[in-house]
Amino acid sequence: MPRIVSFDAQRAVLRVTGEENRSTSGSRRRPISAALKATHDVCVDLSDLRFADMSFMLDLAVLAKRLRAEGCQIELRRPQPSVRTLIEVAGLDRLPSVALRPQPARA
């Protein structure tokens, strides 16, 4: 089975693909644990994530909080519209250690 979540420690990139929900939470534990050891900001590449639920948002919030304690942050990159909406509903984008990129265009 291909990995849905992987972490490249050298580049500090957490790549998430497919669908992430409570039933897949076990497969993301190891990559997220590896990301917790980062010594600089972590990029979370969401460009290939088609679906996520609140359990995944909670995991990202915990990652952001732990990294903030080390003086780092997470950058959420290129989420699909439905995932971006979930990020905003969950309030993840309002955490002080989270940057959402790219920002939506202003009207």
CSV table of N, CA and C in Angstrom, one decimal:
chain,number,residue,atom,x,y,z
A,1,MET,N,0.9,-1.2,0.0
A,1,MET,CA,0.0,0.0,0.0
A,1,MET,C,0.9,1.2,0.0
A,2,PRO,N,0.7,2.2,-0.9
A,2,PRO,CA,1.5,3.4,-0.9
A,2,PRO,C,1.2,4.3,0.3
A,3,ARG,N,2.3,5.0,0.7
A,3,ARG,CA,2.1,5.9,1.9
A,3,ARG,C,1.3,7.1,1.5
A,4,ILE,N,0.3,7.4,2.4
A,4,ILE,CA,-0.5,8.5,2.2
A,4,ILE,C,0.2,9.7,2.8
A,5,VAL,N,0.9,9.5,3.9
A,5,VAL,CA,1.6,10.6,4.6
A,5,VAL,C,3.1,10.2,4.7
A,6,SER,N,4.0,11.1,4.2
A,6,SER,CA,5.4,10.8,4.3
A,6,SER,C,6.1,12.1,4.8
A,7,PHE,N,7.3,11.9,5.4
A,7,PHE,CA,8.0,13.1,5.9
A,7,PHE,C,9.4,13.0,5.4
A,8,ASP,N,9.9,14.0,4.7
A,8,ASP,CA,11.3,14.1,4.2
A,8,ASP,C,12.0,15.0,5.2
A,9,ALA,N,12.8,14.4,6.1
A,9,ALA,CA,13.5,15.1,7.1
A,9,ALA,C,14.5,16.1,6.6
A,10,GLN,N,15.1,15.8,5.5
A,10,GLN,CA,16.2,16.6,5.0
A,10,GLN,C,15.6,17.9,4.5
A,11,ARG,N,14.4,17.9,3.8
A,11,ARG,CA,13.7,19.1,3.3
A,11,ARG,C,12.7,19.6,4.3
A,12,ALA,N,12.4,18.9,5.4
A,12,ALA,CA,11.3,19.2,6.3
A,12,ALA,C,10.0,19.4,5.6
A,13,VAL,N,9.6,18.4,4.8
A,13,VAL,CA,8.3,18.4,4.1
A,13,VAL,C,7.5,17.2,4.5
A,14,LEU,N,6.3,17.5,5.0
A,14,LEU,CA,5.3,16.5,5.3
A,14,LEU,C,4.4,16.5,4.1
A,15,ARG,N,4.4,15.4,3.3
A,15,ARG,CA,3.5,15.3,2.1
A,15,ARG,C,2.3,14.4,2.4
A,16,VAL,N,1.2,14.9,2.1
A,16,VAL,CA,-0.1,14.2,2.4
A,16,VAL,C,-0.9,14.0,1.1
A,17,THR,N,-1.2,12.8,0.8
A,17,THR,CA,-2.0,12.5,-0.5
A,17,THR,C,-3.2,11.7,-0.2
A,18,GLY,N,-4.1,11.7,-1.2
A,18,GLY,CA,-5.3,10.8,-1.1
A,18,GLY,C,-6.3,11.3,-0.1
A,19,GLU,N,-6.7,10.5,0.8
A,19,GLU,CA,-7.8,10.8,1.8
A,19,GLU,C,-7.3,10.5,3.2
A,20,GLU,N,-7.4,11.5,4.1
A,20,GLU,CA,-7.0,11.3,5.5
A,20,GLU,C,-8.2,11.4,6.4
A,21,ASN,N,-8.4,10.4,7.2
A,21,ASN,CA,-9.5,10.4,8.1
A,21,ASN,C,-9.2,9.5,9.3
A,22,ARG,N,-10.1,9.3,10.2
A,22,ARG,CA,-9.8,8.6,11.4
A,22,ARG,C,-9.3,7.2,11.1
A,23,SER,N,-9.8,6.6,10.1
A,23,SER,CA,-9.4,5.2,9.8
A,23,SER,C,-7.9,5.1,9.3
A,24,THR,N,-7.4,6.2,8.8
A,24,THR,CA,-6.0,6.2,8.3
A,24,THR,C,-5.0,6.8,9.3
A,25,SER,N,-5.5,7.2,10.5
A,25,SER,CA,-4.7,7.9,11.5
A,25,SER,C,-3.5,7.1,11.9
A,26,GLY,N,-3.6,5.8,12.0
A,26,GLY,CA,-2.4,5.0,12.4
A,26,GLY,C,-1.3,5.1,11.4
A,27,SER,N,-1.6,5.3,10.1
A,27,SER,CA,-0.5,5.3,9.1
A,27,SER,C,0.2,6.7,9.1
A,28,ARG,N,-0.4,7.7,9.7
A,28,ARG,CA,0.3,9.0,9.7
A,28,ARG,C,1.0,9.3,11.0
A,29,ARG,N,0.9,8.4,12.0
A,29,ARG,CA,1.6,8.6,13.2
A,29,ARG,C,3.1,8.7,13.1
A,30,ARG,N,3.7,7.8,12.4
A,30,ARG,CA,5.2,7.8,12.3
A,30,ARG,C,5.7,9.0,11.5
A,31,PRO,N,5.1,9.4,10.4
A,31,PRO,CA,5.6,10.6,9.7
A,31,PRO,C,5.4,11.9,10.5
A,32,ILE,N,4.3,12.0,11.2
A,32,ILE,CA,4.1,13.2,12.0
A,32,ILE,C,5.0,13.2,13.2
A,33,SER,N,5.3,12.0,13.8
A,33,SER,CA,6.3,11.9,14.9
A,33,SER,C,7.7,12.4,14.4
A,34,ALA,N,8.0,12.0,13.2
A,34,ALA,CA,9.3,12.4,12.6
A,34,ALA,C,9.3,13.9,12.4
A,35,ALA,N,8.2,14.5,12.0
A,35,ALA,CA,8.1,15.9,11.8
A,35,ALA,C,8.3,16.7,13.1
A,36,LEU,N,7.9,16.1,14.2
A,36,LEU,CA,8.0,16.7,15.5
A,36,LEU,C,9.5,17.0,15.9
A,37,LYS,N,10.4,16.2,15.3
A,37,LYS,CA,11.8,16.4,15.6
A,37,LYS,C,12.5,17.4,14.7
A,38,ALA,N,11.7,18.1,13.9
A,38,ALA,CA,12.3,19.1,13.0
A,38,ALA,C,12.9,20.2,13.8
A,39,THR,N,14.0,20.8,13.3
A,39,THR,CA,14.7,21.9,14.0
A,39,THR,C,14.4,23.2,13.3
A,40,HIS,N,13.6,23.2,12.2
A,40,HIS,CA,13.2,24.4,11.5
A,40,HIS,C,11.7,24.2,11.0
A,41,ASP,N,11.2,25.2,10.4
A,41,ASP,CA,9.8,25.2,9.9
A,41,ASP,C,9.5,23.9,9.1
A,42,VAL,N,8.3,23.4,9.2
A,42,VAL,CA,7.9,22.3,8.4
A,42,VAL,C,6.9,22.7,7.4
A,43,CYS,N,7.1,22.3,6.1
A,43,CYS,CA,6.1,22.5,5.1
A,43,CYS,C,5.2,21.3,5.0
A,44,VAL,N,3.9,21.5,5.0
A,44,VAL,CA,2.9,20.5,4.9
A,44,VAL,C,2.3,20.6,3.5
A,45,ASP,N,2.7,19.7,2.6
A,45,ASP,CA,2.2,19.8,1.2
A,45,ASP,C,0.9,19.0,1.1
A,46,LEU,N,-0.1,19.8,0.9
A,46,LEU,CA,-1.5,19.3,0.8
A,46,LEU,C,-2.1,19.3,-0.6
A,47,SER,N,-1.2,19.5,-1.6
A,47,SER,CA,-1.7,19.7,-3.0
A,47,SER,C,-2.4,18.4,-3.5
A,48,ASP,N,-2.0,17.2,-3.0
A,48,ASP,CA,-2.6,16.0,-3.5
A,48,ASP,C,-3.6,15.3,-2.5
A,49,LEU,N,-3.9,16.1,-1.5
A,49,LEU,CA,-4.9,15.6,-0.5
A,49,LEU,C,-6.3,15.9,-1.0
A,50,ARG,N,-7.1,14.9,-1.2
A,50,ARG,CA,-8.5,15.1,-1.8
A,50,ARG,C,-9.5,15.2,-0.7
A,51,PHE,N,-9.3,14.6,0.5
A,51,PHE,CA,-10.3,14.7,1.5
A,51,PHE,C,-9.6,14.6,2.9
A,52,ALA,N,-10.1,15.3,3.9
A,52,ALA,CA,-9.6,15.1,5.2
A,52,ALA,C,-10.7,15.3,6.2
A,53,ASP,N,-10.6,14.8,7.4
A,53,ASP,CA,-11.6,15.0,8.4
A,53,ASP,C,-10.9,15.7,9.6
A,54,MET,N,-11.7,16.0,10.6
A,54,MET,CA,-11.2,16.7,11.8
A,54,MET,C,-10.1,16.0,12.5
A,55,SER,N,-10.0,14.7,12.5
A,55,SER,CA,-9.0,14.0,13.2
A,55,SER,C,-7.6,14.4,12.6
A,56,PHE,N,-7.6,14.6,11.3
A,56,PHE,CA,-6.3,15.1,10.6
A,56,PHE,C,-6.0,16.5,11.0
A,57,MET,N,-7.0,17.4,11.1
A,57,MET,CA,-6.8,18.8,11.5
A,57,MET,C,-6.3,18.8,12.9
A,58,LEU,N,-6.8,17.9,13.8
A,58,LEU,CA,-6.3,17.9,15.2
A,58,LEU,C,-4.8,17.5,15.2
A,59,ASP,N,-4.4,16.5,14.4
A,59,ASP,CA,-3.0,16.1,14.3
A,59,ASP,C,-2.1,17.2,13.9
A,60,LEU,N,-2.6,18.0,12.9
A,60,LEU,CA,-1.8,19.2,12.4
A,60,LEU,C,-1.7,20.2,13.5
A,61,ALA,N,-2.8,20.4,14.3
A,61,ALA,CA,-2.8,21.4,15.3
A,61,ALA,C,-1.8,21.0,16.4
A,62,VAL,N,-1.8,19.8,16.8
A,62,VAL,CA,-0.8,19.3,17.8
A,62,VAL,C,0.6,19.5,17.3
A,63,LEU,N,0.8,19.1,16.0
A,63,LEU,CA,2.2,19.3,15.4
A,63,LEU,C,2.6,20.8,15.5
A,64,ALA,N,1.7,21.7,15.1
A,64,ALA,CA,1.9,23.1,15.1
A,64,ALA,C,2.3,23.6,16.5
A,65,LYS,N,1.5,23.1,17.5
A,65,LYS,CA,1.7,23.6,18.9
A,65,LYS,C,3.1,23.1,19.4
A,66,ARG,N,3.4,21.8,19.1
A,66,ARG,CA,4.7,21.3,19.6
A,66,ARG,C,5.9,22.0,18.9
A,67,LEU,N,5.8,22.3,17.6
A,67,LEU,CA,6.8,23.0,16.8
A,67,LEU,C,7.0,24.4,17.3
A,68,ARG,N,5.9,25.0,17.7
A,68,ARG,CA,5.9,26.4,18.2
A,68,ARG,C,6.7,26.5,19.5
A,69,ALA,N,6.6,25.4,20.3
A,69,ALA,CA,7.4,25.4,21.5
A,69,ALA,C,8.9,25.4,21.2
A,70,GLU,N,9.3,24.9,20.0
A,70,GLU,CA,10.7,24.9,19.6
A,70,GLU,C,11.0,26.1,18.8
A,71,GLY,N,10.1,27.0,18.6
A,71,GLY,CA,10.4,28.2,17.8
A,71,GLY,C,10.2,28.0,16.3
A,72,CYS,N,9.4,27.0,16.0
A,72,CYS,CA,9.2,26.7,14.5
A,72,CYS,C,7.7,26.8,14.3
A,73,GLN,N,7.3,26.7,13.0
A,73,GLN,CA,5.9,26.8,12.6
A,73,GLN,C,5.7,25.8,11.5
A,74,ILE,N,4.4,25.6,11.1
A,74,ILE,CA,4.1,24.7,9.9
A,74,ILE,C,3.5,25.7,8.9
A,75,GLU,N,3.8,25.3,7.6
A,75,GLU,CA,3.3,26.1,6.5
A,75,GLU,C,2.4,25.1,5.7
A,76,LEU,N,1.1,25.4,5.6
A,76,LEU,CA,0.2,24.5,4.9
A,76,LEU,C,0.2,25.0,3.5
A,77,ARG,N,0.6,24.2,2.5
A,77,ARG,CA,0.8,24.6,1.1
A,77,ARG,C,-0.2,23.9,0.2
A,78,ARG,N,-0.9,24.8,-0.6
A,78,ARG,CA,-1.7,24.4,-1.7
A,78,ARG,C,-2.8,23.4,-1.4
A,79,PRO,N,-3.6,23.6,-0.4
A,79,PRO,CA,-4.7,22.7,-0.1
A,79,PRO,C,-5.8,22.8,-1.2
A,80,GLN,N,-6.5,21.7,-1.5
A,80,GLN,CA,-7.6,21.7,-2.4
A,80,GLN,C,-8.7,22.6,-1.7
A,81,PRO,N,-9.7,23.1,-2.5
A,81,PRO,CA,-10.7,24.0,-1.9
A,81,PRO,C,-11.5,23.4,-0.7
A,82,SER,N,-11.8,22.1,-0.8
A,82,SER,CA,-12.6,21.5,0.3
A,82,SER,C,-11.7,21.3,1.6
A,83,VAL,N,-10.4,21.0,1.4
A,83,VAL,CA,-9.5,20.9,2.5
A,83,VAL,C,-9.2,22.3,3.1
A,84,ARG,N,-9.1,23.3,2.3
A,84,ARG,CA,-8.9,24.7,2.8
A,84,ARG,C,-10.1,25.1,3.6
A,85,THR,N,-11.3,24.8,3.2
A,85,THR,CA,-12.5,25.1,3.9
A,85,THR,C,-12.5,24.4,5.3
A,86,LEU,N,-12.1,23.2,5.4
A,86,LEU,CA,-12.0,22.4,6.6
A,86,LEU,C,-10.9,23.1,7.5
A,87,ILE,N,-9.8,23.5,7.0
A,87,ILE,CA,-8.7,24.2,7.7
A,87,ILE,C,-9.3,25.4,8.4
A,88,GLU,N,-10.1,26.2,7.6
A,88,GLU,CA,-10.7,27.4,8.1
A,88,GLU,C,-11.7,27.2,9.1
A,89,VAL,N,-12.6,26.2,8.9
A,89,VAL,CA,-13.7,25.9,9.9
A,89,VAL,C,-13.0,25.4,11.2
A,90,ALA,N,-12.0,24.6,11.1
A,90,ALA,CA,-11.3,24.1,12.3
A,90,ALA,C,-10.5,25.2,13.0
A,91,GLY,N,-10.2,26.3,12.3
A,91,GLY,CA,-9.5,27.4,12.9
A,91,GLY,C,-8.0,27.2,12.9
A,92,LEU,N,-7.6,26.2,12.2
A,92,LEU,CA,-6.1,25.8,12.1
A,92,LEU,C,-5.3,27.0,11.5
A,93,ASP,N,-5.9,27.7,10.6
A,93,ASP,CA,-5.2,28.8,9.9
A,93,ASP,C,-5.0,30.0,10.9
A,94,ARG,N,-5.7,30.0,12.0
A,94,ARG,CA,-5.6,31.1,12.9
A,94,ARG,C,-4.7,30.9,14.1
A,95,LEU,N,-4.1,29.7,14.1
A,95,LEU,CA,-3.1,29.4,15.1
A,95,LEU,C,-1.8,30.2,14.8
A,96,PRO,N,-1.2,30.7,15.9
A,96,PRO,CA,0.0,31.5,15.7
A,96,PRO,C,1.2,30.9,15.0
A,97,SER,N,1.2,29.5,15.0
A,97,SER,CA,2.4,28.8,14.4
A,97,SER,C,2.0,28.2,13.1
A,98,VAL,N,0.9,28.6,12.5
A,98,VAL,CA,0.5,28.1,11.2
A,98,VAL,C,0.4,29.1,10.1
A,99,ALA,N,1.0,28.9,9.0
A,99,ALA,CA,0.8,29.8,7.8
A,99,ALA,C,0.1,29.0,6.7
A,100,LEU,N,-0.9,29.6,6.1
A,100,LEU,CA,-1.6,28.9,5.0
A,100,LEU,C,-1.2,29.6,3.7
A,101,ARG,N,-0.6,28.8,2.8
A,101,ARG,CA,-0.1,29.3,1.5
A,101,ARG,C,-0.7,28.5,0.3
A,102,PRO,N,-1.0,29.0,-0.8
A,102,PRO,CA,-1.1,30.5,-1.0
A,102,PRO,C,-2.4,31.0,-0.4
A,103,GLN,N,-2.3,32.3,0.0
A,103,GLN,CA,-3.5,32.9,0.5
A,103,GLN,C,-4.5,33.1,-0.6
A,104,PRO,N,-5.8,33.0,-0.3
A,104,PRO,CA,-6.8,33.3,-1.4
A,104,PRO,C,-6.7,34.7,-1.9
A,105,ALA,N,-7.1,34.9,-3.1
A,105,ALA,CA,-7.1,36.3,-3.7
A,105,ALA,C,-8.1,37.1,-3.0
A,106,ARG,N,-7.8,38.4,-2.8
A,106,ARG,CA,-8.7,39.3,-2.2
A,106,ARG,C,-9.6,39.9,-3.2
A,107,ALA,N,-10.9,40.1,-2.9
A,107,ALA,CA,-11.9,40.6,-3.9
A,107,ALA,C,-11.8,42.2,-3.8
